[in-house]
Amino acid sequence: MTFTTRFAPSPTGPLHLGHAYSALLAADMARAAGGRFLLRIEDIDTSRSRASWTQQIYDDLHWLGLSWPEPVMQQSLRLPRYSAALAQLTALGLTYPCRCNRRDIEAAAGAPQEGVPQFGPDGRIYPGTCRDRNMADAGPQDVIRLNMEKAVKAAPLRHFEETGEAHAGQHMLEPDQLIAAVGDIILVRRGMGSAYHLSVVVDDSDQNITHVVRGKDLFEATQIHVLLQALLGLPTPIYHHHRLIRDDQGKRLAKRDDARAIAKYRREDGARPQDIRAMVGLPQAPL
Ligand code: GLU
């Protein structure tokens, strides 16, 4: 299969230096391998996504010298695809509706116990209050969760290959770890028709992504993605979780970090694309 990478931003704010690094690295790796670089707009959260941010993402990335095949995959247009994947998991008996809000979950989780993780890559580990509810009772007020205990038994557990330097090597999924330290993740958020983990797995497969290049803050989420790939019968790409770009105080850049927005560097500071490459520690692109 053609070596294929992607950059998958959510249009909820301006791209900053961290995004520039991720996008340029993914494109550089594809170019070096004679492969393809794709773009995907992750806008299932319609309450936070804006078309104007999507346009600015295109402008910033073009300015950085990147190009990609059209049409760009846009998650908000693909809800039927995610519903089909959810139906597959439901047919396996692995899903249930959940009406708990944050306060219910905190109350049910009780006081923290030593050695028992409270938070995983999908947020607070769900205490299981709604686990016995049936999908036939699912309503608009519910989220849909994956029953992790059943899920790890339903698929042959896979390993995945990581090439990012912080975690390089083969990683085997561990059922006990998935149950205790990840728990019953959300597959569909209230009113959204999907959620990040389900969409990203379906999309990476539909775009034939062979190498997922993204920040190492998502390394822990990868075990969820590989599990979902196994359950849905999708291929597992190679993962490359790269270092994070930090501010002068060593803090990771956030979406609201407008001071490091690419648009600011190029419009107000007169920076050139090669200056951005130098700032994030990437070699200059071959002409
Ligand atoms: N949309 C995610 C973000 O902006 C990236 C997801 C991914 O690369 O898997 O953080």
PDB file of C-alpha atoms and ligand atoms in Angstrom:
ATOM      1  CA  MET A   1       0.000   0.000   0.000  1.00  0.00           C
ATOM      2  CA  THR A   2       1.223   3.538  -0.723  1.00  0.00           C
ATOM      3  CA  PHE A   3       2.880   5.168   2.296  1.00  0.00           C
ATOM      4  CA  THR A   4       0.167   7.603   3.402  1.00  0.00           C
ATOM      5  CA  THR A   5       0.129  10.109   6.264  1.00  0.00           C
ATOM      6  CA  ARG A   6      -2.461  12.643   7.313  1.00  0.00           C
ATOM      7  CA  PHE A   7      -2.972  15.784   9.339  1.00  0.00           C
ATOM      8  CA  ALA A   8      -6.340  15.866  11.108  1.00  0.00           C
ATOM      9  CA  PRO A   9      -7.009  19.192  12.846  1.00  0.00           C
ATOM     10  CA  SER A  10     -10.251  20.186  14.551  1.00  0.00           C
ATOM     11  CA  PRO A  11     -11.411  23.627  13.326  1.00  0.00           C
ATOM     12  CA  THR A  12     -12.020  25.037  16.793  1.00  0.00           C
ATOM     13  CA  GLY A  13      -9.293  27.670  16.842  1.00  0.00           C
ATOM     14  CA  PRO A  14      -6.170  28.887  15.053  1.00  0.00           C
ATOM     15  CA  LEU A  15      -3.371  26.476  14.156  1.00  0.00           C
ATOM     16  CA  HIS A  16      -0.267  27.160  16.216  1.00  0.00           C
ATOM     17  CA  LEU A  17       3.365  26.097  16.035  1.00  0.00           C
ATOM     18  CA  GLY A  18       2.545  22.631  17.401  1.00  0.00           C
ATOM     19  CA  HIS A  19       0.115  22.030  14.548  1.00  0.00           C
ATOM     20  CA  ALA A  20       2.628  23.352  12.026  1.00  0.00           C
ATOM     21  CA  TYR A  21       5.200  20.850  13.294  1.00  0.00           C
ATOM     22  CA  SER A  22       2.729  17.956  13.103  1.00  0.00           C
ATOM     23  CA  ALA A  23       1.513  18.806   9.606  1.00  0.00           C
ATOM     24  CA  LEU A  24       5.001  19.511   8.197  1.00  0.00           C
ATOM     25  CA  LEU A  25       6.449  16.341   9.737  1.00  0.00           C
ATOM     26  CA  ALA A  26       3.626  14.183   8.331  1.00  0.00           C
ATOM     27  CA  ALA A  27       4.096  15.764   4.888  1.00  0.00           C
ATOM     28  CA  ASP A  28       7.909  15.449   5.051  1.00  0.00           C
ATOM     29  CA  MET A  29       7.681  11.773   5.996  1.00  0.00           C
ATOM     30  CA  ALA A  30       5.287  11.098   3.117  1.00  0.00           C
ATOM     31  CA  ARG A  31       7.519  12.975   0.676  1.00  0.00           C
ATOM     32  CA  ALA A  32      10.646  11.130   1.846  1.00  0.00           C
ATOM     33  CA  ALA A  33       8.891   7.800   1.284  1.00  0.00           C
ATOM     34  CA  GLY A  34       7.468   8.818  -2.112  1.00  0.00           C
ATOM     35  CA  GLY A  35       3.993   8.616  -0.586  1.00  0.00           C
ATOM     36  CA  ARG A  36       0.935  10.782  -0.042  1.00  0.00           C
ATOM     37  CA  PHE A  37      -0.043  13.387   2.541  1.00  0.00           C
ATOM     38  CA  LEU A  38      -3.770  13.822   3.223  1.00  0.00           C
ATOM     39  CA  LEU A  39      -5.791  16.352   5.163  1.00  0.00           C
ATOM     40  CA  ARG A  40      -8.896  15.615   7.220  1.00  0.00           C
ATOM     41  CA  ILE A  41     -11.086  18.114   9.043  1.00  0.00           C
ATOM     42  CA  GLU A  42     -12.261  16.709  12.391  1.00  0.00           C
ATOM     43  CA  ASP A  43     -15.433  18.716  12.894  1.00  0.00           C
ATOM     44  CA  ILE A  44     -17.951  16.288  14.436  1.00  0.00           C
ATOM     45  CA  ASP A  45     -18.262  18.647  17.393  1.00  0.00           C
ATOM     46  CA  THR A  46     -20.405  21.149  15.522  1.00  0.00           C
ATOM     47  CA  SER A  47     -20.913  23.284  18.633  1.00  0.00           C
ATOM     48  CA  ARG A  48     -17.190  24.184  18.660  1.00  0.00           C
ATOM     49  CA  SER A  49     -16.214  23.891  14.979  1.00  0.00           C
ATOM     50  CA  ARG A  50     -16.411  26.896  12.632  1.00  0.00           C
ATOM     51  CA  ALA A  51     -16.173  27.041   8.832  1.00  0.00           C
ATOM     52  CA  SER A  52     -14.014  30.166   9.209  1.00  0.00           C
ATOM     53  CA  TRP A  53     -11.431  28.171  11.179  1.00  0.00           C
ATOM     54  CA  THR A  54     -11.459  25.486   8.475  1.00  0.00           C
ATOM     55  CA  GLN A  55     -10.736  28.172   5.879  1.00  0.00           C
ATOM     56  CA  GLN A  56      -7.906  29.537   7.984  1.00  0.00           C
ATOM     57  CA  ILE A  57      -6.461  26.011   8.334  1.00  0.00           C
ATOM     58  CA  TYR A  58      -6.372  25.729   4.523  1.00  0.00           C
ATOM     59  CA  ASP A  59      -4.754  29.167   4.229  1.00  0.00           C
ATOM     60  CA  ASP A  60      -2.123  28.474   6.897  1.00  0.00           C
ATOM     61  CA  LEU A  61      -1.214  25.060   5.486  1.00  0.00           C
ATOM     62  CA  HIS A  62      -0.985  26.361   1.906  1.00  0.00           C
ATOM     63  CA  TRP A  63       1.209  29.198   3.130  1.00  0.00           C
ATOM     64  CA  LEU A  64       3.474  26.629   4.830  1.00  0.00           C
ATOM     65  CA  GLY A  65       3.916  25.062   1.391  1.00  0.00           C
ATOM     66  CA  LEU A  66       1.672  22.034   1.873  1.00  0.00           C
ATOM     67  CA  SER A  67      -0.773  20.578  -0.618  1.00  0.00           C
ATOM     68  CA  TRP A  68      -3.105  17.609  -0.497  1.00  0.00           C
ATOM     69  CA  PRO A  69      -5.596  15.826  -2.713  1.00  0.00           C
ATOM     70  CA  GLU A  70      -9.149  17.218  -2.893  1.00  0.00           C
ATOM     71  CA  PRO A  71     -11.839  16.771  -1.759  1.00  0.00           C
ATOM     72  CA  VAL A  72     -10.742  17.000   1.853  1.00  0.00           C
ATOM     73  CA  MET A  73     -12.401  14.467   4.120  1.00  0.00           C
ATOM     74  CA  GLN A  74     -14.716  16.243   6.543  1.00  0.00           C
ATOM     75  CA  GLN A  75     -16.074  14.309   9.514  1.00  0.00           C
ATOM     76  CA  SER A  76     -19.351  16.221   9.799  1.00  0.00           C
ATOM     77  CA  LEU A  77     -20.343  14.812   6.380  1.00  0.00           C
ATOM     78  CA  ARG A  78     -19.666  11.209   7.356  1.00  0.00           C
ATOM     79  CA  LEU A  79     -22.091  10.469  10.182  1.00  0.00           C
ATOM     80  CA  PRO A  80     -23.732   7.503   8.349  1.00  0.00           C
ATOM     81  CA  ARG A  81     -20.313   5.872   8.099  1.00  0.00           C
ATOM     82  CA  TYR A  82     -19.802   6.181  11.884  1.00  0.00           C
ATOM     83  CA  SER A  83     -23.330   4.870  12.553  1.00  0.00           C
ATOM     84  CA  ALA A  84     -22.516   1.798  10.465  1.00  0.00           C
ATOM     85  CA  ALA A  85     -19.385   1.170  12.539  1.00  0.00           C
ATOM     86  CA  LEU A  86     -21.371   1.643  15.741  1.00  0.00           C
ATOM     87  CA  ALA A  87     -23.957  -0.852  14.462  1.00  0.00           C
ATOM     88  CA  GLN A  88     -21.163  -3.386  13.964  1.00  0.00           C
ATOM     89  CA  LEU A  89     -20.081  -3.002  17.597  1.00  0.00           C
ATOM     90  CA  THR A  90     -23.697  -3.148  18.761  1.00  0.00           C
ATOM     91  CA  ALA A  91     -24.262  -6.365  16.793  1.00  0.00           C
ATOM     92  CA  LEU A  92     -21.360  -7.824  18.764  1.00  0.00           C
ATOM     93  CA  GLY A  93     -23.186  -6.894  22.002  1.00  0.00           C
ATOM     94  CA  LEU A  94     -20.471  -4.468  23.073  1.00  0.00           C
ATOM     95  CA  THR A  95     -22.341  -1.161  23.403  1.00  0.00           C
ATOM     96  CA  TYR A  96     -24.760   0.395  25.864  1.00  0.00           C
ATOM     97  CA  PRO A  97     -26.475   3.752  26.342  1.00  0.00           C
ATOM     98  CA  CYS A  98     -25.455   5.875  29.305  1.00  0.00           C
ATOM     99  CA  ARG A  99     -27.267   8.869  30.753  1.00  0.00           C
ATOM    100  CA  CYS A 100     -24.790   9.779  33.490  1.00  0.00           C
ATOM    101  CA  ASN A 101     -23.544  13.332  33.580  1.00  0.00           C
ATOM    102  CA  ARG A 102     -20.190  14.373  34.976  1.00  0.00           C
ATOM    103  CA  ARG A 103     -21.551  14.812  38.489  1.00  0.00           C
ATOM    104  CA  ASP A 104     -23.195  11.339  38.489  1.00  0.00           C
ATOM    105  CA  ILE A 105     -19.895   9.813  37.389  1.00  0.00           C
ATOM    106  CA  GLU A 106     -17.878  11.614  40.052  1.00  0.00           C
ATOM    107  CA  ALA A 107     -20.355  10.611  42.764  1.00  0.00           C
ATOM    108  CA  ALA A 108     -20.408   6.949  41.649  1.00  0.00           C
ATOM    109  CA  ALA A 109     -16.625   6.802  41.352  1.00  0.00           C
ATOM    110  CA  GLY A 110     -16.365   7.705  45.062  1.00  0.00           C
ATOM    111  CA  ALA A 111     -13.178   8.621  46.858  1.00  0.00           C
ATOM    112  CA  PRO A 112      -9.916   7.905  45.017  1.00  0.00           C
ATOM    113  CA  GLN A 113      -8.260   4.658  46.108  1.00  0.00           C
ATOM    114  CA  GLU A 114      -4.544   4.244  46.170  1.00  0.00           C
ATOM    115  CA  GLY A 115      -3.190   2.470  43.120  1.00  0.00           C
ATOM    116  CA  VAL A 116      -6.518   2.611  41.239  1.00  0.00           C
ATOM    117  CA  PRO A 117      -6.351   4.941  38.229  1.00  0.00           C
ATOM    118  CA  GLN A 118      -9.085   7.594  38.109  1.00  0.00           C
ATOM    119  CA  PHE A 119      -8.410   8.994  34.661  1.00  0.00           C
ATOM    120  CA  GLY A 120      -7.535   7.312  31.383  1.00  0.00           C
ATOM    121  CA  PRO A 121      -7.046   8.529  27.816  1.00  0.00           C
ATOM    122  CA  ASP A 122     -10.831   8.996  27.472  1.00  0.00           C
ATOM    123  CA  GLY A 123     -11.120  11.062  30.647  1.00  0.00           C
ATOM    124  CA  ARG A 124     -12.501   9.894  33.980  1.00  0.00           C
ATOM    125  CA  ILE A 125     -12.787   6.104  34.066  1.00  0.00           C
ATOM    126  CA  TYR A 126     -16.490   5.273  33.961  1.00  0.00           C
ATOM    127  CA  PRO A 127     -17.742   3.437  37.088  1.00  0.00           C
ATOM    128  CA  GLY A 128     -20.248   1.344  35.081  1.00  0.00           C
ATOM    129  CA  THR A 129     -23.558   2.649  36.452  1.00  0.00           C
ATOM    130  CA  CYS A 130     -25.456   2.177  33.164  1.00  0.00           C
ATOM    131  CA  ARG A 131     -23.626  -0.951  32.003  1.00  0.00           C
ATOM    132  CA  ASP A 132     -26.719  -3.156  32.162  1.00  0.00           C
ATOM    133  CA  ARG A 133     -28.858  -0.860  30.038  1.00  0.00           C
ATOM    134  CA  ASN A 134     -29.944  -2.083  26.644  1.00  0.00           C
ATOM    135  CA  MET A 135     -29.336  -0.372  23.280  1.00  0.00           C
ATOM    136  CA  ALA A 136     -33.070  -0.686  22.568  1.00  0.00           C
ATOM    137  CA  ASP A 137     -33.610   1.945  25.298  1.00  0.00           C
ATOM    138  CA  ALA A 138     -31.098   4.441  23.858  1.00  0.00           C
ATOM    139  CA  GLY A 139     -32.536   7.968  23.632  1.00  0.00           C
ATOM    140  CA  PRO A 140     -31.307  11.422  22.545  1.00  0.00           C
ATOM    141  CA  GLN A 141     -30.095  12.198  26.083  1.00  0.00           C
ATOM    142  CA  ASP A 142     -27.713   9.235  26.097  1.00  0.00           C
ATOM    143  CA  VAL A 143     -24.105   8.776  25.120  1.00  0.00           C
ATOM    144  CA  ILE A 144     -23.125   5.342  23.791  1.00  0.00           C
ATOM    145  CA  ARG A 145     -20.295   3.517  25.541  1.00  0.00           C
ATOM    146  CA  LEU A 146     -18.166   0.483  24.771  1.00  0.00           C
ATOM    147  CA  ASN A 147     -18.270  -2.303  27.358  1.00  0.00           C
ATOM    148  CA  MET A 148     -14.520  -2.723  27.708  1.00  0.00           C
ATOM    149  CA  GLU A 149     -14.627  -6.010  29.580  1.00  0.00           C
ATOM    150  CA  LYS A 150     -16.630  -7.621  26.778  1.00  0.00           C
ATOM    151  CA  ALA A 151     -14.678  -5.793  24.060  1.00  0.00           C
ATOM    152  CA  VAL A 152     -11.285  -7.187  25.038  1.00  0.00           C
ATOM    153  CA  LYS A 153     -12.749 -10.701  24.890  1.00  0.00           C
ATOM    154  CA  ALA A 154     -14.461 -10.161  21.533  1.00  0.00           C
ATOM    155  CA  ALA A 155     -11.361  -9.509  19.416  1.00  0.00           C
ATOM    156  CA  PRO A 156      -7.969 -11.137  19.188  1.00  0.00           C
ATOM    157  CA  LEU A 157      -5.791  -8.496  20.821  1.00  0.00           C
ATOM    158  CA  ARG A 158      -3.320  -6.954  18.455  1.00  0.00           C
ATOM    159  CA  HIS A 159      -0.008  -5.275  18.820  1.00  0.00           C
ATOM    160  CA  PHE A 160       1.033  -2.100  17.060  1.00  0.00           C
ATOM    161  CA  GLU A 161       4.276  -0.651  15.858  1.00  0.00           C
ATOM    162  CA  GLU A 162       5.407   2.734  17.098  1.00  0.00           C
ATOM    163  CA  THR A 163       8.233   4.643  15.431  1.00  0.00           C
ATOM    164  CA  GLY A 164       8.171   7.880  17.474  1.00  0.00           C
ATOM    165  CA  GLU A 165      11.305   8.087  19.606  1.00  0.00           C
ATOM    166  CA  ALA A 166       9.587   8.309  23.020  1.00  0.00           C
ATOM    167  CA  HIS A 167       7.881   4.917  22.713  1.00  0.00           C
ATOM    168  CA  ALA A 168       9.591   3.246  19.733  1.00  0.00           C
ATOM    169  CA  GLY A 169       8.958  -0.477  19.356  1.00  0.00           C
ATOM    170  CA  GLN A 170       6.156  -3.048  19.325  1.00  0.00           C
ATOM    171  CA  HIS A 171       3.327  -2.565  21.821  1.00  0.00           C
ATOM    172  CA  MET A 172       0.941  -5.346  22.747  1.00  0.00           C
ATOM    173  CA  LEU A 173      -2.545  -4.428  23.958  1.00  0.00           C
ATOM    174  CA  GLU A 174      -3.130  -5.591  27.530  1.00  0.00           C
ATOM    175  CA  PRO A 175      -6.715  -6.558  28.436  1.00  0.00           C
ATOM    176  CA  ASP A 176      -6.336  -5.856  32.179  1.00  0.00           C
ATOM    177  CA  GLN A 177      -4.832  -2.468  31.471  1.00  0.00           C
ATOM    178  CA  LEU A 178      -7.637  -1.599  29.032  1.00  0.00           C
ATOM    179  CA  ILE A 179     -10.288  -2.542  31.589  1.00  0.00           C
ATOM    180  CA  ALA A 180      -8.696  -0.855  34.602  1.00  0.00           C
ATOM    181  CA  ALA A 181      -6.918   2.145  33.132  1.00  0.00           C
ATOM    182  CA  VAL A 182      -9.097   3.006  30.105  1.00  0.00           C
ATOM    183  CA  GLY A 183     -12.564   1.646  30.874  1.00  0.00           C
ATOM    184  CA  ASP A 184     -15.863   2.032  29.040  1.00  0.00           C
ATOM    185  CA  ILE A 185     -15.012   4.753  26.529  1.00  0.00           C
ATOM    186  CA  ILE A 186     -17.562   6.938  24.772  1.00  0.00           C
ATOM    187  CA  LEU A 187     -18.276   5.916  21.169  1.00  0.00           C
ATOM    188  CA  VAL A 188     -21.021   8.468  20.521  1.00  0.00           C
ATOM    189  CA  ARG A 189     -21.358  11.770  22.345  1.00  0.00           C
ATOM    190  CA  ARG A 190     -24.718  13.287  23.141  1.00  0.00           C
ATOM    191  CA  GLY A 191     -26.118  14.947  20.036  1.00  0.00           C
ATOM    192  CA  MET A 192     -22.952  14.395  17.996  1.00  0.00           C
ATOM    193  CA  GLY A 193     -23.581  11.094  16.160  1.00  0.00           C
ATOM    194  CA  SER A 194     -20.054   9.890  16.932  1.00  0.00           C
ATOM    195  CA  ALA A 195     -17.017  10.618  19.075  1.00  0.00           C
ATOM    196  CA  TYR A 196     -13.322  11.067  18.460  1.00  0.00           C
ATOM    197  CA  HIS A 197     -12.106   7.462  18.909  1.00  0.00           C
ATOM    198  CA  LEU A 198     -14.727   5.874  16.653  1.00  0.00           C
ATOM    199  CA  SER A 199     -14.423   8.496  13.900  1.00  0.00           C
ATOM    200  CA  VAL A 200     -10.638   8.536  13.805  1.00  0.00           C
ATOM    201  CA  VAL A 201     -10.427   4.759  13.416  1.00  0.00           C
ATOM    202  CA  VAL A 202     -13.028   4.621  10.642  1.00  0.00           C
ATOM    203  CA  ASP A 203     -11.450   7.572   8.832  1.00  0.00           C
ATOM    204  CA  ASP A 204      -7.850   6.374   9.027  1.00  0.00           C
ATOM    205  CA  SER A 205      -9.036   3.138   7.456  1.00  0.00           C
ATOM    206  CA  ASP A 206     -11.189   4.787   4.775  1.00  0.00           C
ATOM    207  CA  GLN A 207      -8.298   7.101   3.859  1.00  0.00           C
ATOM    208  CA  ASN A 208      -5.894   4.113   3.719  1.00  0.00           C
ATOM    209  CA  ILE A 209      -3.545   5.783   6.184  1.00  0.00           C
ATOM    210  CA  THR A 210      -0.442   3.619   6.616  1.00  0.00           C
ATOM    211  CA  HIS A 211       1.389   5.930   9.067  1.00  0.00           C
ATOM    212  CA  VAL A 212      -0.425   7.986  11.689  1.00  0.00           C
ATOM    213  CA  VAL A 213       1.803  10.930  12.611  1.00  0.00           C
ATOM    214  CA  ARG A 214       0.543  12.951  15.601  1.00  0.00           C
ATOM    215  CA  GLY A 215       1.576  14.403  18.964  1.00  0.00           C
ATOM    216  CA  LYS A 216       2.683  12.099  21.746  1.00  0.00           C
ATOM    217  CA  ASP A 217      -0.171  13.352  23.926  1.00  0.00           C
ATOM    218  CA  LEU A 218      -2.269  10.875  21.908  1.00  0.00           C
ATOM    219  CA  PHE A 219      -0.010   7.869  22.516  1.00  0.00           C
ATOM    220  CA  GLU A 220      -2.215   6.533  25.341  1.00  0.00           C
ATOM    221  CA  ALA A 221      -5.312   6.778  23.119  1.00  0.00           C
ATOM    222  CA  THR A 222      -3.683   4.531  20.533  1.00  0.00           C
ATOM    223  CA  GLN A 223      -4.515   1.348  22.457  1.00  0.00           C
ATOM    224  CA  ILE A 224      -8.209   2.328  22.138  1.00  0.00           C
ATOM    225  CA  HIS A 225      -7.811   2.853  18.417  1.00  0.00           C
ATOM    226  CA  VAL A 226      -6.041  -0.466  17.883  1.00  0.00           C
ATOM    227  CA  LEU A 227      -8.721  -2.290  19.890  1.00  0.00           C
ATOM    228  CA  LEU A 228     -11.482  -0.685  17.798  1.00  0.00           C
ATOM    229  CA  GLN A 229      -9.626  -1.616  14.596  1.00  0.00           C
ATOM    230  CA  ALA A 230      -9.535  -5.250  15.750  1.00  0.00           C
ATOM    231  CA  LEU A 231     -13.252  -5.235  16.628  1.00  0.00           C
ATOM    232  CA  LEU A 232     -14.249  -3.586  13.343  1.00  0.00           C
ATOM    233  CA  GLY A 233     -11.940  -5.711  11.182  1.00  0.00           C
ATOM    234  CA  LEU A 234      -9.869  -2.705  10.068  1.00  0.00           C
ATOM    235  CA  PRO A 235      -6.110  -2.630   9.477  1.00  0.00           C
ATOM    236  CA  THR A 236      -3.789  -1.160  12.100  1.00  0.00           C
ATOM    237  CA  PRO A 237      -1.433   1.492  10.698  1.00  0.00           C
ATOM    238  CA  ILE A 238       2.053   2.215  12.014  1.00  0.00           C
ATOM    239  CA  TYR A 239       2.040   5.004  14.613  1.00  0.00           C
ATOM    240  CA  HIS A 240       4.520   7.827  14.992  1.00  0.00           C
ATOM    241  CA  HIS A 241       3.877  10.004  18.050  1.00  0.00           C
ATOM    242  CA  HIS A 242       6.146  13.008  17.870  1.00  0.00           C
ATOM    243  CA  ARG A 243       7.480  15.397  20.495  1.00  0.00           C
ATOM    244  CA  LEU A 244       5.295  18.325  21.517  1.00  0.00           C
ATOM    245  CA  ILE A 245       6.177  21.920  20.839  1.00  0.00           C
ATOM    246  CA  ARG A 246       6.253  23.836  24.104  1.00  0.00           C
ATOM    247  CA  ASP A 247       6.180  27.509  25.006  1.00  0.00           C
ATOM    248  CA  ASP A 248       9.022  29.349  26.731  1.00  0.00           C
ATOM    249  CA  GLN A 249       7.795  28.138  30.121  1.00  0.00           C
ATOM    250  CA  GLY A 250       7.856  24.526  28.888  1.00  0.00           C
ATOM    251  CA  LYS A 251       4.071  24.293  28.703  1.00  0.00           C
ATOM    252  CA  ARG A 252       2.393  22.488  25.817  1.00  0.00           C
ATOM    253  CA  LEU A 253       0.739  24.876  23.359  1.00  0.00           C
ATOM    254  CA  ALA A 254      -3.057  24.960  23.490  1.00  0.00           C
ATOM    255  CA  LYS A 255      -5.604  25.977  20.865  1.00  0.00           C
ATOM    256  CA  ARG A 256      -6.192  29.268  22.624  1.00  0.00           C
ATOM    257  CA  ASP A 257      -2.495  30.041  22.506  1.00  0.00           C
ATOM    258  CA  ASP A 258      -3.072  32.771  19.961  1.00  0.00           C
ATOM    259  CA  ALA A 259       0.386  34.218  20.640  1.00  0.00           C
ATOM    260  CA  ARG A 260       1.828  31.299  18.706  1.00  0.00           C
ATOM    261  CA  ALA A 261      -0.816  31.135  15.984  1.00  0.00           C
ATOM    262  CA  ILE A 262       0.717  30.608  12.564  1.00  0.00           C
ATOM    263  CA  ALA A 263      -1.505  33.387  11.221  1.00  0.00           C
ATOM    264  CA  LYS A 264       0.012  35.832  13.682  1.00  0.00           C
ATOM    265  CA  TYR A 265       3.581  34.923  12.725  1.00  0.00           C
ATOM    266  CA  ARG A 266       2.875  35.362   9.050  1.00  0.00           C
ATOM    267  CA  ARG A 267       0.610  38.436   9.172  1.00  0.00           C
ATOM    268  CA  GLU A 268       1.997  40.448  12.079  1.00  0.00           C
ATOM    269  CA  ASP A 269       5.603  39.304  12.368  1.00  0.00           C
ATOM    270  CA  GLY A 270       6.322  38.922   8.642  1.00  0.00           C
ATOM    271  CA  ALA A 271       7.672  35.394   9.188  1.00  0.00           C
ATOM    272  CA  ARG A 272       8.368  33.180   6.200  1.00  0.00           C
ATOM    273  CA  PRO A 273       7.489  29.476   6.016  1.00  0.00           C
ATOM    274  CA  GLN A 274      11.166  28.588   6.412  1.00  0.00           C
ATOM    275  CA  ASP A 275      11.229  30.587   9.674  1.00  0.00           C
ATOM    276  CA  ILE A 276       8.402  28.418  11.027  1.00  0.00           C
ATOM    277  CA  ARG A 277      10.332  25.282  10.044  1.00  0.00           C
ATOM    278  CA  ALA A 278      13.362  26.581  11.885  1.00  0.00           C
ATOM    279  CA  MET A 279      11.280  27.495  14.957  1.00  0.00           C
ATOM    280  CA  VAL A 280       9.930  23.946  15.294  1.00  0.00           C
ATOM    281  CA  GLY A 281      13.292  22.341  14.559  1.00  0.00           C
ATOM    282  CA  LEU A 282      12.566  20.862  11.126  1.00  0.00           C
ATOM    283  CA  PRO A 283      15.094  20.876   8.277  1.00  0.00           C
ATOM    284  CA  GLN A 284      14.296  23.100   5.319  1.00  0.00           C
ATOM    285  CA  ALA A 285      12.198  21.367   2.677  1.00  0.00           C
ATOM    286  CA  PRO A 286      13.942  20.366  -0.535  1.00  0.00           C
ATOM    287  CA  LEU A 287      12.857  22.560  -3.476  1.00  0.00           C
TER     288      LEU A 287
HETATM  289  N1  GLU B   1      -8.299  16.124  15.721  1.00  0.00           N
HETATM  290  C1  GLU B   1      -7.304  15.815  16.698  1.00  0.00           C
HETATM  291  C2  GLU B   1      -6.713  17.095  17.236  1.00  0.00           C
HETATM  292  O1  GLU B   1      -6.854  18.145  16.637  1.00  0.00           O
HETATM  293  C3  GLU B   1      -6.163  14.972  16.124  1.00  0.00           C
HETATM  294  C4  GLU B   1      -6.533  13.556  16.039  1.00  0.00           C
HETATM  295  C5  GLU B   1      -5.452  12.612  15.526  1.00  0.00           C
HETATM  296  O2  GLU B   1      -4.438  13.047  14.956  1.00  0.00           O
HETATM  297  O3  GLU B   1      -5.664  11.414  15.672  1.00  0.00           O
HETATM  298  O4  GLU B   1      -6.110  17.051  18.290  1.00  0.00           O
END
